[in-house]
Amino acid sequence: MPVSTSAIGKSYDPVVYAVGREKIREYARAVGETSPLCLDVEAARAAGYSDVMAPPMFAVVYSAPAVGPLIFDPEIAINFAMMVHGGQEFVWERPVVAGDEITTTATVNDISENDGRGFYVFESVSDNQRGERVCTATWTNIVRGV
């Protein structure tokens, strides 16, 4: 069955994520991040941040909840049994620190088919509580056997 392209351009409700100090520390420890800026409030403040700074890939934590509805949208109709992760790209604009509230909006950028595979490309745009862009991400999923 060919892929449906009807959802291209569709945006979903924004999701707000309150960034917590302990979440940043837990994430940093889980990925082996040892920078004091991510673990020690005093070190982060001495460096000019208001609180501990999230490692760059913490972007997945605050943006994935906004991307989830796209993946499960029946209009997009992804066959999960045949889906593989195609890739992710991130463009970071400014650091995220504990205490930030990040609002992420996700959009279907493209749905296409090539050589029996479906390509589903989503974009998430994340801004902090001051309206400043913190990250833009592109999420690609590939479905085999479409």
C-alpha positions as a printed NumPy array, in Angstrom:
array([[ 0.   ,  0.   ,  0.   ],
       [ 1.488,  3.386, -0.975],
       [ 2.144,  5.999,  1.706],
       [-0.428,  8.707,  2.314],
       [ 0.944, 12.224,  1.943],
       [-2.201, 13.987,  3.184],
       [-0.618, 14.938,  6.532],
       [ 2.331, 16.864,  5.036],
       [ 2.351, 20.31 ,  6.631],
       [ 0.15 , 19.253,  9.536],
       [ 1.185, 20.758, 12.886],
       [ 0.219, 19.435, 16.279],
       [-0.583, 21.06 , 19.595],
       [ 2.449, 22.473, 21.402],
       [ 3.785, 20.562, 24.4  ],
       [ 5.306, 22.361, 27.39 ],
       [ 8.105, 20.708, 29.356],
       [ 9.276, 22.142, 32.689],
       [13.014, 21.458, 32.931],
       [14.028, 20.267, 36.378],
       [17.448, 20.338, 37.976],
       [17.357, 16.684, 39.003],
       [16.172, 15.594, 35.534],
       [19.211, 17.31 , 34.034],
       [21.515, 15.663, 36.55 ],
       [19.915, 12.233, 36.027],
       [20.208, 12.57 , 32.256],
       [23.807, 13.788, 32.479],
       [24.789, 10.847, 34.651],
       [22.941,  8.379, 32.407],
       [24.872,  9.504, 29.315],
       [28.224,  9.856, 31.062],
       [28.314, 13.661, 30.991],
       [30.798, 14.861, 33.611],
       [30.789, 18.622, 33.042],
       [30.25 , 20.496, 36.305],
       [27.98 , 22.859, 34.348],
       [25.474, 20.004, 34.101],
       [25.88 , 18.686, 37.632],
       [26.877, 21.477, 40.005],
       [24.686, 24.556, 40.53 ],
       [27.546, 26.683, 41.85 ],
       [29.79 , 25.812, 38.889],
       [26.978, 26.638, 36.465],
       [26.278, 29.955, 38.197],
       [29.978, 30.821, 38.239],
       [29.948, 30.288, 34.466],
       [27.022, 32.715, 34.074],
       [24.069, 30.313, 33.971],
       [21.109, 30.639, 36.322],
       [21.19 , 26.904, 37.132],
       [22.627, 23.639, 35.834],
       [22.786, 23.423, 32.057],
       [21.238, 20.533, 30.135],
       [23.551, 18.497, 27.876],
       [22.687, 19.159, 24.209],
       [20.947, 15.821, 23.586],
       [18.577, 16.548, 26.484],
       [16.616, 18.038, 23.576],
       [15.169, 14.562, 23.062],
       [13.676, 14.658, 26.569],
       [11.784, 17.919, 26.077],
       [10.893, 17.511, 22.387],
       [ 9.948, 13.817, 22.07 ],
       [ 6.572, 14.281, 23.803],
       [ 5.604, 16.677, 20.996],
       [ 6.722, 14.242, 18.274],
       [ 4.887, 11.241, 19.717],
       [ 1.431, 12.285, 18.451],
       [ 2.761, 12.453, 14.881],
       [ 4.066,  8.915, 15.013],
       [ 0.747,  7.614, 16.358],
       [-1.518,  9.728, 14.136],
       [-3.823,  7.37 , 12.167],
       [-3.743,  9.819,  9.246],
       [ 0.   ,  9.153,  8.9  ],
       [-0.531,  5.402,  9.403],
       [ 2.998,  4.254, 10.205],
       [ 3.44 ,  0.474, 10.258],
       [ 5.449,  0.1  , 13.475],
       [ 6.355, -3.515, 12.782],
       [ 8.353, -2.365,  9.752],
       [ 9.66 ,  0.976, 11.082],
       [13.335,  1.714, 11.667],
       [15.01 ,  4.852, 12.951],
       [16.332,  6.786,  9.965],
       [18.082,  9.615, 11.749],
       [17.904, 12.778, 13.789],
       [19.417, 16.175, 13.243],
       [19.522, 18.96 , 15.807],
       [20.328, 22.633, 15.541],
       [20.88 , 24.174, 18.977],
       [20.422, 27.919, 19.384],
       [21.029, 28.462, 23.105],
       [21.516, 26.435, 26.281],
       [18.625, 25.036, 28.279],
       [18.926, 25.319, 32.053],
       [16.956, 24.04 , 35.016],
       [13.918, 26.232, 35.522],
       [13.262, 26.749, 31.819],
       [ 9.866, 25.908, 30.367],
       [10.32 , 24.605, 26.857],
       [ 7.423, 24.687, 24.408],
       [ 7.8  , 22.346, 21.442],
       [ 5.644, 22.273, 18.331],
       [ 5.945, 19.415, 15.852],
       [ 5.09 , 19.372, 12.151],
       [ 5.024, 16.755,  9.41 ],
       [ 7.672, 18.031,  6.978],
       [ 7.543, 15.283,  4.39 ],
       [ 6.177, 11.845,  3.63 ],
       [ 7.51 , 10.084,  0.58 ],
       [ 8.124,  6.667, -0.897],
       [11.236,  5.346, -2.591],
       [12.13 ,  1.814, -3.607],
       [ 9.483,  0.188, -1.446],
       [10.248,  2.26 ,  1.648],
       [ 8.263,  5.054,  3.229],
       [10.145,  8.074,  4.55 ],
       [ 8.483, 10.115,  7.3  ],
       [10.216, 13.37 ,  8.179],
       [ 9.048, 15.386, 11.17 ],
       [10.333, 18.672, 12.546],
       [10.15 , 19.906, 16.124],
       [10.771, 23.506, 17.11 ],
       [11.456, 24.277, 20.765],
       [11.389, 27.696, 22.432],
       [11.978, 28.703, 26.038],
       [ 9.62 , 30.74 , 28.211],
       [11.093, 33.963, 26.819],
       [10.197, 32.958, 23.261],
       [13.832, 32.269, 22.395],
       [14.543, 29.344, 20.087],
       [16.554, 26.658, 21.867],
       [16.467, 23.821, 19.341],
       [15.111, 22.729, 15.982],
       [15.15 , 19.006, 15.28 ],
       [14.469, 16.83 , 12.255],
       [13.287, 13.275, 12.965],
       [13.313, 10.697, 10.149],
       [11.629,  7.294, 10.326],
       [11.76 ,  4.716,  7.555],
       [ 9.126,  2.058,  7.009],
       [10.158, -0.957,  4.971],
       [ 7.814, -2.748,  2.622],
       [ 5.279, -0.039,  1.842]])
